[in-house]
Amino acid sequence: MAKSITAFQFLNQRGQAPVKPVIVLFGDDLFLVQESLKILKSQLLPEEDSEFSFTRFDGNIKISETDEKNKNREIWVAVRQELATMSMFGGDRRLVLVDQADNFISAFRPDLENYVQKPSSSGILILQPKSFAANTRLFKLVDANGLMIDCRTAAAEQILSWMIGWAQQKHHINLVQPAAEMLLEKVGEDLGMLDQQLARLALIIPENAILSPDIISKNVGNWRTQKVWDMLDYALNGKTADALRFLNQLFASKEDPVGVLAQITTTLRKLAAATRIYLNSEKQGRPLRIPIVLERAGFSSWLAPRTEPQMKMLGRSRGARLYQLLNKADRDLKGESSASCNFILERFIVEISHPGLKRR
């Protein structure tokens, strides 16, 4: 019987599975893959300077004629060298990830079979294919000597059980079964979207309070809530006119500007923190990659690919001033400015979305 564990089990255990020299994260659910990888990194690498002990390779290589095979061979050599190299920073262990690894596994199956039996003592290899056939010799070798984490799309019953535990573990709220069922019905089975909704709901209720069906009914999937997040997405992607159009629709529906700012403040504060982390790493002469910066700022790993271009669009100048802009908008809305609340919020949206605008 295969020794693989489900990603749900792995997440619930907070990565307490035994450390193995070869780990396979197989499956097509990006949220499960990225959350599992996040835990593996925190478990296997020291927090300080861990980015210097982590290397990622693109495994989506071409499998064709001899010239391509020779070129591909260089990729396998590079992977092996990384696994055998002692880290100058961050401890004595290296973590090497090959993502989209289906073609990589096909191209180097004999090499991988040999490696699993005699792995490096200094490196841990993580393969992330969408599928991993159980009838292959490599599967059986990893089963005997490594760790396999099943990140395939889950059934609704599994998702319900996961949501209840995840709400308490990650977001510190008590999600009762009827509320979980309602949330699943409203949002669908996308785990990343469910996690995002739980994070938003956690801002509404006190820590460890019960998240009831009534709260979900009032706060998930309604027209106004969606418009607020659409407006923020347009603003952070530099589409000022579209962002203002959605904002005016909210005004027309009598949405309170103070409430609108409150809903988007958490995301913007995380972006401000990410900018600060990035600029500090630059000053130290060791600039961090943006995905690492976003993770350290508190963004869910599944959300990072979507947030990275928004952070780049925001830019270092506006990102560095984001705390200041947020605090001023909040004070102005609460009475420090004589301007209308609608105008204050419109000005704020323009300031965060328009790359050419400089505040006087």
mmCIF file of C-alpha atoms in Angstrom:
data_model
loop_
_atom_site.group_PDB
_atom_site.id
_atom_site.type_symbol
_atom_site.label_atom_id
_atom_site.label_comp_id
_atom_site.label_asym_id
_atom_site.label_seq_id
_atom_site.Cartn_x
_atom_site.Cartn_y
_atom_site.Cartn_z
ATOM 1 C CA MET A 1 0.000 0.000 0.000
ATOM 2 C CA ALA A 2 1.323 3.428 -0.974
ATOM 3 C CA LYS A 3 2.618 5.612 1.850
ATOM 4 C CA SER A 4 1.505 8.888 0.291
ATOM 5 C CA ILE A 5 -0.486 11.262 2.466
ATOM 6 C CA THR A 6 -3.074 13.759 1.330
ATOM 7 C CA ALA A 7 -2.213 17.424 1.338
ATOM 8 C CA PHE A 8 -5.061 17.945 3.805
ATOM 9 C CA GLN A 9 -3.377 15.554 6.236
ATOM 10 C CA PHE A 10 -0.033 17.257 5.711
ATOM 11 C CA LEU A 11 -1.485 20.738 6.299
ATOM 12 C CA ASN A 12 -3.359 19.597 9.398
ATOM 13 C CA GLN A 13 -0.154 18.114 10.808
ATOM 14 C CA ARG A 14 1.691 21.376 10.041
ATOM 15 C CA GLY A 15 4.370 19.438 8.187
ATOM 16 C CA GLN A 16 5.256 17.004 10.963
ATOM 17 C CA ALA A 17 5.902 14.195 8.464
ATOM 18 C CA PRO A 18 9.442 12.722 8.631
ATOM 19 C CA VAL A 19 12.085 14.546 6.614
ATOM 20 C CA LYS A 20 12.948 12.613 3.449
ATOM 21 C CA PRO A 21 15.617 13.277 0.798
ATOM 22 C CA VAL A 22 13.076 13.113 -2.058
ATOM 23 C CA ILE A 23 9.561 14.563 -1.836
ATOM 24 C CA VAL A 24 6.924 14.455 -4.565
ATOM 25 C CA LEU A 25 4.050 16.948 -4.478
ATOM 26 C CA PHE A 26 1.743 15.531 -7.136
ATOM 27 C CA GLY A 27 -1.615 16.877 -8.205
ATOM 28 C CA ASP A 28 -3.365 19.729 -9.961
ATOM 29 C CA ASP A 29 -4.670 21.835 -7.063
ATOM 30 C CA LEU A 30 -2.393 24.874 -6.992
ATOM 31 C CA PHE A 31 -3.527 25.957 -3.528
ATOM 32 C CA LEU A 32 -2.659 22.586 -1.973
ATOM 33 C CA VAL A 33 0.690 22.479 -3.777
ATOM 34 C CA GLN A 34 1.704 25.967 -2.693
ATOM 35 C CA GLU A 35 0.513 25.637 0.908
ATOM 36 C CA SER A 36 2.317 22.296 1.247
ATOM 37 C CA LEU A 37 5.479 23.803 -0.234
ATOM 38 C CA LYS A 38 5.241 26.727 2.160
ATOM 39 C CA ILE A 39 5.168 24.350 5.133
ATOM 40 C CA LEU A 40 8.017 22.256 3.732
ATOM 41 C CA LYS A 41 10.194 25.342 3.404
ATOM 42 C CA SER A 42 9.436 26.473 6.947
ATOM 43 C CA GLN A 43 10.075 22.949 8.294
ATOM 44 C CA LEU A 44 13.215 22.112 6.339
ATOM 45 C CA LEU A 45 15.029 25.446 6.149
ATOM 46 C CA PRO A 46 15.959 27.867 8.902
ATOM 47 C CA GLU A 47 13.956 31.070 8.826
ATOM 48 C CA GLU A 48 16.998 33.333 8.611
ATOM 49 C CA ASP A 49 18.376 33.555 5.057
ATOM 50 C CA SER A 50 16.293 30.578 3.940
ATOM 51 C CA GLU A 51 15.938 32.027 0.429
ATOM 52 C CA PHE A 52 19.656 31.396 -0.134
ATOM 53 C CA SER A 53 19.152 27.680 0.515
ATOM 54 C CA PHE A 54 16.196 27.311 -1.855
ATOM 55 C CA THR A 55 16.483 26.863 -5.631
ATOM 56 C CA ARG A 56 13.640 26.464 -8.121
ATOM 57 C CA PHE A 57 13.934 24.860 -11.578
ATOM 58 C CA ASP A 58 11.353 24.872 -14.358
ATOM 59 C CA GLY A 59 10.679 21.219 -15.189
ATOM 60 C CA ASN A 60 8.498 21.947 -18.212
ATOM 61 C CA ILE A 61 11.250 21.006 -20.657
ATOM 62 C CA LYS A 62 10.893 19.874 -24.244
ATOM 63 C CA ILE A 63 11.378 16.216 -25.060
ATOM 64 C CA SER A 64 12.491 15.958 -28.680
ATOM 65 C CA GLU A 65 15.566 15.192 -30.748
ATOM 66 C CA THR A 66 19.226 14.763 -29.740
ATOM 67 C CA ASP A 67 20.115 18.463 -29.586
ATOM 68 C CA GLU A 68 17.294 19.118 -27.138
ATOM 69 C CA LYS A 69 18.223 16.063 -25.100
ATOM 70 C CA ASN A 70 21.780 17.331 -24.785
ATOM 71 C CA LYS A 71 20.476 20.726 -23.669
ATOM 72 C CA ASN A 72 18.104 19.051 -21.215
ATOM 73 C CA ARG A 73 21.016 17.062 -19.821
ATOM 74 C CA GLU A 74 22.488 20.332 -18.604
ATOM 75 C CA ILE A 75 19.353 20.901 -16.521
ATOM 76 C CA TRP A 76 19.747 17.559 -14.753
ATOM 77 C CA VAL A 77 23.428 18.314 -14.089
ATOM 78 C CA ALA A 78 22.476 21.713 -12.648
ATOM 79 C CA VAL A 79 19.863 20.114 -10.378
ATOM 80 C CA ARG A 80 22.375 17.542 -9.131
ATOM 81 C CA GLN A 81 24.982 20.237 -8.495
ATOM 82 C CA GLU A 82 22.511 22.268 -6.440
ATOM 83 C CA LEU A 83 21.593 19.216 -4.388
ATOM 84 C CA ALA A 84 25.252 18.441 -3.688
ATOM 85 C CA THR A 85 26.274 22.015 -2.838
ATOM 86 C CA MET A 86 26.520 23.064 0.790
ATOM 87 C CA SER A 87 24.735 26.340 1.506
ATOM 88 C CA MET A 88 26.921 29.343 2.355
ATOM 89 C CA PHE A 89 23.971 30.875 4.217
ATOM 90 C CA GLY A 90 20.952 29.465 6.007
ATOM 91 C CA GLY A 91 22.366 26.267 7.490
ATOM 92 C CA ASP A 92 23.677 23.023 6.052
ATOM 93 C CA ARG A 93 20.639 21.935 4.005
ATOM 94 C CA ARG A 94 19.556 22.875 0.503
ATOM 95 C CA LEU A 95 16.056 22.598 -0.884
ATOM 96 C CA VAL A 96 15.721 22.137 -4.651
ATOM 97 C CA LEU A 97 12.286 22.345 -6.274
ATOM 98 C CA VAL A 98 11.504 21.210 -9.818
ATOM 99 C CA ASP A 99 8.042 22.535 -10.600
ATOM 100 C CA GLN A 100 5.884 21.441 -13.557
ATOM 101 C CA ALA A 101 8.013 18.311 -13.332
ATOM 102 C CA ASP A 102 6.076 15.893 -15.566
ATOM 103 C CA ASN A 103 8.421 16.233 -18.566
ATOM 104 C CA PHE A 104 11.446 16.436 -16.279
ATOM 105 C CA ILE A 105 10.516 13.061 -14.751
ATOM 106 C CA SER A 106 9.960 11.541 -18.186
ATOM 107 C CA ALA A 107 13.305 12.807 -19.470
ATOM 108 C CA PHE A 108 15.384 11.718 -16.472
ATOM 109 C CA ARG A 109 13.525 8.750 -15.061
ATOM 110 C CA PRO A 110 16.589 6.413 -14.858
ATOM 111 C CA ASP A 111 18.665 9.199 -13.269
ATOM 112 C CA LEU A 112 15.932 9.888 -10.731
ATOM 113 C CA GLU A 113 15.568 6.187 -9.925
ATOM 114 C CA ASN A 114 19.295 6.026 -9.190
ATOM 115 C CA TYR A 115 19.207 9.257 -7.199
ATOM 116 C CA VAL A 116 16.328 8.166 -4.953
ATOM 117 C CA GLN A 117 18.374 5.122 -3.946
ATOM 118 C CA LYS A 118 21.540 7.179 -3.270
ATOM 119 C CA PRO A 119 20.431 10.751 -2.532
ATOM 120 C CA SER A 120 22.606 13.692 -1.561
ATOM 121 C CA SER A 121 23.269 14.128 2.136
ATOM 122 C CA SER A 122 23.069 17.926 1.891
ATOM 123 C CA GLY A 123 20.077 18.468 -0.389
ATOM 124 C CA ILE A 124 16.372 17.665 -0.496
ATOM 125 C CA LEU A 125 14.752 17.265 -3.896
ATOM 126 C CA ILE A 126 11.098 18.241 -4.340
ATOM 127 C CA LEU A 127 9.368 17.223 -7.564
ATOM 128 C CA GLN A 128 6.021 18.794 -8.420
ATOM 129 C CA PRO A 129 4.319 16.925 -11.264
ATOM 130 C CA LYS A 130 0.589 17.011 -11.973
ATOM 131 C CA SER A 131 0.491 13.218 -12.105
ATOM 132 C CA PHE A 132 2.653 10.462 -10.661
ATOM 133 C CA ALA A 133 1.778 6.978 -11.909
ATOM 134 C CA ALA A 134 1.698 4.314 -9.200
ATOM 135 C CA ASN A 135 2.736 1.531 -11.599
ATOM 136 C CA THR A 136 6.229 2.927 -12.224
ATOM 137 C CA ARG A 137 9.506 1.909 -10.605
ATOM 138 C CA LEU A 138 10.165 5.522 -9.624
ATOM 139 C CA PHE A 139 6.878 5.705 -7.705
ATOM 140 C CA LYS A 140 7.750 2.548 -5.789
ATOM 141 C CA LEU A 141 11.245 3.804 -4.986
ATOM 142 C CA VAL A 142 9.929 7.131 -3.704
ATOM 143 C CA ASP A 143 7.274 5.235 -1.750
ATOM 144 C CA ALA A 144 10.023 3.240 -0.044
ATOM 145 C CA ASN A 145 12.601 6.002 0.445
ATOM 146 C CA GLY A 146 10.829 9.338 0.193
ATOM 147 C CA LEU A 147 7.584 11.194 0.865
ATOM 148 C CA MET A 148 4.619 11.685 -1.449
ATOM 149 C CA ILE A 149 1.965 14.357 -0.830
ATOM 150 C CA ASP A 150 -1.268 14.024 -2.806
ATOM 151 C CA CYS A 151 -2.368 17.482 -3.974
ATOM 152 C CA ARG A 152 -5.084 16.380 -6.371
ATOM 153 C CA THR A 153 -8.432 18.170 -6.503
ATOM 154 C CA ALA A 154 -10.576 16.993 -3.599
ATOM 155 C CA ALA A 155 -14.209 15.927 -3.344
ATOM 156 C CA ALA A 156 -16.770 18.209 -1.703
ATOM 157 C CA GLU A 157 -16.895 16.071 1.465
ATOM 158 C CA GLN A 158 -13.123 16.417 1.943
ATOM 159 C CA ILE A 159 -13.305 20.157 1.320
ATOM 160 C CA LEU A 160 -16.010 20.606 3.962
ATOM 161 C CA SER A 161 -13.954 18.776 6.565
ATOM 162 C CA TRP A 162 -10.843 20.738 5.615
ATOM 163 C CA MET A 163 -12.644 24.094 5.760
ATOM 164 C CA ILE A 164 -13.777 23.582 9.342
ATOM 165 C CA GLY A 165 -10.276 22.699 10.542
ATOM 166 C CA TRP A 166 -8.567 25.341 8.381
ATOM 167 C CA ALA A 167 -10.854 28.118 9.619
ATOM 168 C CA GLN A 168 -9.764 27.404 13.193
ATOM 169 C CA GLN A 169 -6.108 26.633 12.497
ATOM 170 C CA LYS A 170 -5.310 29.429 10.021
ATOM 171 C CA HIS A 171 -7.937 32.114 10.653
ATOM 172 C CA HIS A 172 -8.874 31.472 14.315
ATOM 173 C CA ILE A 173 -12.628 31.329 13.787
ATOM 174 C CA ASN A 174 -15.119 28.538 14.487
ATOM 175 C CA LEU A 175 -16.853 27.456 11.293
ATOM 176 C CA VAL A 176 -19.927 25.325 11.993
ATOM 177 C CA GLN A 177 -21.027 22.637 9.522
ATOM 178 C CA PRO A 178 -24.116 24.468 8.134
ATOM 179 C CA ALA A 179 -22.024 27.583 7.565
ATOM 180 C CA ALA A 180 -19.311 25.546 5.819
ATOM 181 C CA GLU A 181 -21.919 24.035 3.516
ATOM 182 C CA MET A 182 -23.335 27.482 2.706
ATOM 183 C CA LEU A 183 -19.855 28.889 2.022
ATOM 184 C CA LEU A 184 -19.064 25.984 -0.295
ATOM 185 C CA GLU A 185 -22.328 26.521 -2.162
ATOM 186 C CA LYS A 186 -21.736 30.265 -2.580
ATOM 187 C CA VAL A 187 -18.036 30.205 -3.455
ATOM 188 C CA GLY A 188 -17.557 26.806 -5.110
ATOM 189 C CA GLU A 189 -14.800 24.226 -4.650
ATOM 190 C CA ASP A 190 -11.792 26.448 -5.400
ATOM 191 C CA LEU A 191 -9.710 26.113 -2.225
ATOM 192 C CA GLY A 192 -7.883 29.375 -2.796
ATOM 193 C CA MET A 193 -11.121 31.333 -3.091
ATOM 194 C CA LEU A 194 -12.493 29.605 0.018
ATOM 195 C CA ASP A 195 -9.359 30.533 1.952
ATOM 196 C CA GLN A 196 -9.656 34.140 0.778
ATOM 197 C CA GLN A 197 -13.288 34.313 1.880
ATOM 198 C CA LEU A 198 -12.413 32.855 5.300
ATOM 199 C CA ALA A 199 -9.665 35.473 5.671
ATOM 200 C CA ARG A 200 -12.147 38.257 4.913
ATOM 201 C CA LEU A 201 -14.765 36.848 7.256
ATOM 202 C CA ALA A 202 -12.166 36.624 10.025
ATOM 203 C CA LEU A 203 -11.907 40.419 9.875
ATOM 204 C CA ILE A 204 -15.626 40.761 10.572
ATOM 205 C CA ILE A 205 -16.011 38.629 13.691
ATOM 206 C CA PRO A 206 -13.946 38.426 16.914
ATOM 207 C CA GLU A 207 -11.157 35.853 17.198
ATOM 208 C CA ASN A 208 -12.466 32.335 17.964
ATOM 209 C CA ALA A 209 -16.071 33.488 17.486
ATOM 210 C CA ILE A 210 -18.590 31.279 15.672
ATOM 211 C CA LEU A 211 -18.941 31.906 11.956
ATOM 212 C CA SER A 212 -22.641 31.301 11.416
ATOM 213 C CA PRO A 213 -24.704 30.825 8.242
ATOM 214 C CA ASP A 214 -26.284 34.221 8.915
ATOM 215 C CA ILE A 215 -22.900 35.977 8.801
ATOM 216 C CA ILE A 216 -21.996 34.199 5.568
ATOM 217 C CA SER A 217 -25.365 34.997 4.029
ATOM 218 C CA LYS A 218 -24.854 38.710 4.719
ATOM 219 C CA ASN A 219 -21.186 38.985 3.758
ATOM 220 C CA VAL A 220 -20.290 36.460 1.062
ATOM 221 C CA GLY A 221 -21.148 36.812 -2.573
ATOM 222 C CA ASN A 222 -23.271 39.924 -2.305
ATOM 223 C CA TRP A 223 -23.083 42.488 -5.080
ATOM 224 C CA ARG A 224 -21.465 45.250 -3.044
ATOM 225 C CA THR A 225 -18.688 43.097 -1.601
ATOM 226 C CA GLN A 226 -17.733 41.879 -5.082
ATOM 227 C CA LYS A 227 -17.717 45.426 -6.437
ATOM 228 C CA VAL A 228 -15.293 46.527 -3.701
ATOM 229 C CA TRP A 229 -12.793 43.794 -4.593
ATOM 230 C CA ASP A 230 -13.227 44.379 -8.329
ATOM 231 C CA MET A 231 -12.521 48.067 -7.737
ATOM 232 C CA LEU A 232 -9.328 47.274 -5.797
ATOM 233 C CA ASP A 233 -8.133 44.827 -8.479
ATOM 234 C CA TYR A 234 -8.574 47.466 -11.191
ATOM 235 C CA ALA A 235 -6.829 50.103 -9.070
ATOM 236 C CA LEU A 236 -3.812 47.892 -8.321
ATOM 237 C CA ASN A 237 -3.537 46.945 -11.989
ATOM 238 C CA GLY A 238 -3.340 50.632 -12.954
ATOM 239 C CA LYS A 239 -6.815 50.815 -14.526
ATOM 240 C CA THR A 240 -7.897 54.035 -12.863
ATOM 241 C CA ALA A 241 -11.002 54.717 -14.965
ATOM 242 C CA ASP A 242 -12.386 51.216 -14.358
ATOM 243 C CA ALA A 243 -11.652 51.454 -10.628
ATOM 244 C CA LEU A 244 -13.503 54.778 -10.402
ATOM 245 C CA ARG A 245 -16.439 53.356 -12.371
ATOM 246 C CA PHE A 246 -16.856 50.569 -9.812
ATOM 247 C CA LEU A 247 -16.414 53.052 -6.969
ATOM 248 C CA ASN A 248 -19.176 55.276 -8.373
ATOM 249 C CA GLN A 249 -21.458 52.241 -8.609
ATOM 250 C CA LEU A 250 -20.824 51.656 -4.901
ATOM 251 C CA PHE A 251 -21.634 55.286 -4.132
ATOM 252 C CA ALA A 252 -24.846 54.998 -6.147
ATOM 253 C CA SER A 253 -25.843 51.996 -4.030
ATOM 254 C CA LYS A 254 -25.323 54.086 -0.849
ATOM 255 C CA GLU A 255 -22.185 52.204 0.232
ATOM 256 C CA ASP A 256 -20.391 53.976 3.101
ATOM 257 C CA PRO A 257 -16.914 55.234 1.997
ATOM 258 C CA VAL A 258 -15.525 54.435 5.468
ATOM 259 C CA GLY A 259 -16.721 50.830 5.070
ATOM 260 C CA VAL A 260 -15.197 50.563 1.589
ATOM 261 C CA LEU A 261 -11.794 51.719 2.849
ATOM 262 C CA ALA A 262 -12.018 49.311 5.786
ATOM 263 C CA GLN A 263 -12.569 46.346 3.452
ATOM 264 C CA ILE A 264 -9.456 47.042 1.371
ATOM 265 C CA THR A 265 -7.140 48.254 4.145
ATOM 266 C CA THR A 266 -5.775 44.810 5.123
ATOM 267 C CA THR A 267 -4.668 44.010 1.564
ATOM 268 C CA LEU A 268 -3.096 47.441 1.106
ATOM 269 C CA ARG A 269 -1.244 47.251 4.426
ATOM 270 C CA LYS A 270 0.217 43.916 3.347
ATOM 271 C CA LEU A 271 1.375 45.519 0.072
ATOM 272 C CA ALA A 272 2.930 48.367 2.050
ATOM 273 C CA ALA A 273 4.725 45.841 4.267
ATOM 274 C CA ALA A 274 5.925 43.924 1.184
ATOM 275 C CA THR A 275 7.371 47.110 -0.298
ATOM 276 C CA ARG A 276 9.182 47.886 2.951
ATOM 277 C CA ILE A 277 10.634 44.350 3.134
ATOM 278 C CA TYR A 278 11.815 44.555 -0.490
ATOM 279 C CA LEU A 279 13.413 48.004 -0.066
ATOM 280 C CA ASN A 280 15.158 46.932 3.156
ATOM 281 C CA SER A 281 16.596 43.848 1.440
ATOM 282 C CA GLU A 282 17.894 46.094 -1.363
ATOM 283 C CA LYS A 283 19.601 48.382 1.145
ATOM 284 C CA GLN A 284 21.333 45.348 2.658
ATOM 285 C CA GLY A 285 22.665 44.413 -0.777
ATOM 286 C CA ARG A 286 20.696 41.150 -0.934
ATOM 287 C CA PRO A 287 17.396 41.949 -2.723
ATOM 288 C CA LEU A 288 14.694 39.335 -2.242
ATOM 289 C CA ARG A 289 12.513 37.940 -5.003
ATOM 290 C CA ILE A 290 8.981 39.362 -4.965
ATOM 291 C CA PRO A 291 7.248 35.998 -4.242
ATOM 292 C CA ILE A 292 9.384 35.686 -1.083
ATOM 293 C CA VAL A 293 8.584 39.285 -0.141
ATOM 294 C CA LEU A 294 4.844 38.729 -0.570
ATOM 295 C CA GLU A 295 4.961 35.553 1.508
ATOM 296 C CA ARG A 296 6.785 37.360 4.317
ATOM 297 C CA ALA A 297 4.239 40.178 4.177
ATOM 298 C CA GLY A 298 1.431 37.713 4.873
ATOM 299 C CA PHE A 299 -0.051 37.002 1.443
ATOM 300 C CA SER A 300 -1.316 33.458 0.905
ATOM 301 C CA SER A 301 1.084 31.585 -1.386
ATOM 302 C CA TRP A 302 -1.669 30.821 -3.908
ATOM 303 C CA LEU A 303 -2.390 34.560 -4.202
ATOM 304 C CA ALA A 304 1.224 35.621 -4.831
ATOM 305 C CA PRO A 305 1.233 35.081 -8.658
ATOM 306 C CA ARG A 306 -1.785 37.384 -8.922
ATOM 307 C CA THR A 307 -0.390 39.976 -6.499
ATOM 308 C CA GLU A 308 3.149 40.148 -7.926
ATOM 309 C CA PRO A 309 2.211 42.171 -11.060
ATOM 310 C CA GLN A 310 0.059 44.451 -8.874
ATOM 311 C CA MET A 311 3.035 45.157 -6.609
ATOM 312 C CA LYS A 312 5.190 45.921 -9.656
ATOM 313 C CA MET A 313 2.504 48.235 -11.033
ATOM 314 C CA LEU A 314 2.236 50.001 -7.680
ATOM 315 C CA GLY A 315 5.985 50.611 -7.754
ATOM 316 C CA ARG A 316 8.440 51.367 -5.010
ATOM 317 C CA SER A 317 7.558 55.069 -4.672
ATOM 318 C CA ARG A 318 3.803 54.653 -4.189
ATOM 319 C CA GLY A 319 4.327 51.388 -2.301
ATOM 320 C CA ALA A 320 6.623 53.147 0.171
ATOM 321 C CA ARG A 321 3.968 55.872 0.690
ATOM 322 C CA LEU A 322 1.048 53.470 0.992
ATOM 323 C CA TYR A 323 0.906 53.544 4.810
ATOM 324 C CA GLN A 324 0.912 57.351 4.696
ATOM 325 C CA LEU A 325 -1.831 57.468 2.051
ATOM 326 C CA LEU A 326 -3.968 54.964 3.949
ATOM 327 C CA ASN A 327 -3.648 56.782 7.246
ATOM 328 C CA LYS A 328 -4.441 60.164 5.699
ATOM 329 C CA ALA A 329 -7.495 58.806 3.869
ATOM 330 C CA ASP A 330 -8.722 57.218 7.101
ATOM 331 C CA ARG A 331 -8.260 60.443 9.089
ATOM 332 C CA ASP A 332 -9.866 62.557 6.373
ATOM 333 C CA LEU A 333 -12.888 60.253 6.188
ATOM 334 C CA LYS A 334 -13.255 60.520 9.961
ATOM 335 C CA GLY A 335 -13.443 64.303 9.947
ATOM 336 C CA GLU A 336 -10.004 65.862 9.462
ATOM 337 C CA SER A 337 -10.884 67.061 5.957
ATOM 338 C CA SER A 338 -13.694 69.348 4.884
ATOM 339 C CA ALA A 339 -13.947 67.535 1.522
ATOM 340 C CA SER A 340 -16.788 65.098 0.899
ATOM 341 C CA CYS A 341 -16.207 61.452 1.813
ATOM 342 C CA ASN A 342 -16.829 60.444 -1.799
ATOM 343 C CA PHE A 343 -14.142 62.836 -3.042
ATOM 344 C CA ILE A 344 -11.637 61.658 -0.390
ATOM 345 C CA LEU A 345 -12.036 58.028 -1.434
ATOM 346 C CA GLU A 346 -11.942 58.865 -5.146
ATOM 347 C CA ARG A 347 -8.698 60.780 -4.612
ATOM 348 C CA PHE A 348 -7.220 57.855 -2.703
ATOM 349 C CA ILE A 349 -8.084 55.370 -5.489
ATOM 350 C CA VAL A 350 -6.478 57.673 -8.060
ATOM 351 C CA GLU A 351 -3.349 58.002 -5.891
ATOM 352 C CA ILE A 352 -2.805 54.233 -5.634
ATOM 353 C CA SER A 353 -3.739 53.421 -9.230
ATOM 354 C CA HIS A 354 -2.231 56.193 -11.371
ATOM 355 C CA PRO A 355 1.537 55.696 -11.839
ATOM 356 C CA GLY A 356 2.124 59.234 -13.087
ATOM 357 C CA LEU A 357 0.364 61.115 -10.313
ATOM 358 C CA LYS A 358 2.404 62.756 -7.567
ATOM 359 C CA ARG A 359 0.718 64.144 -4.489
ATOM 360 C CA ARG A 360 1.426 67.826 -3.769
#
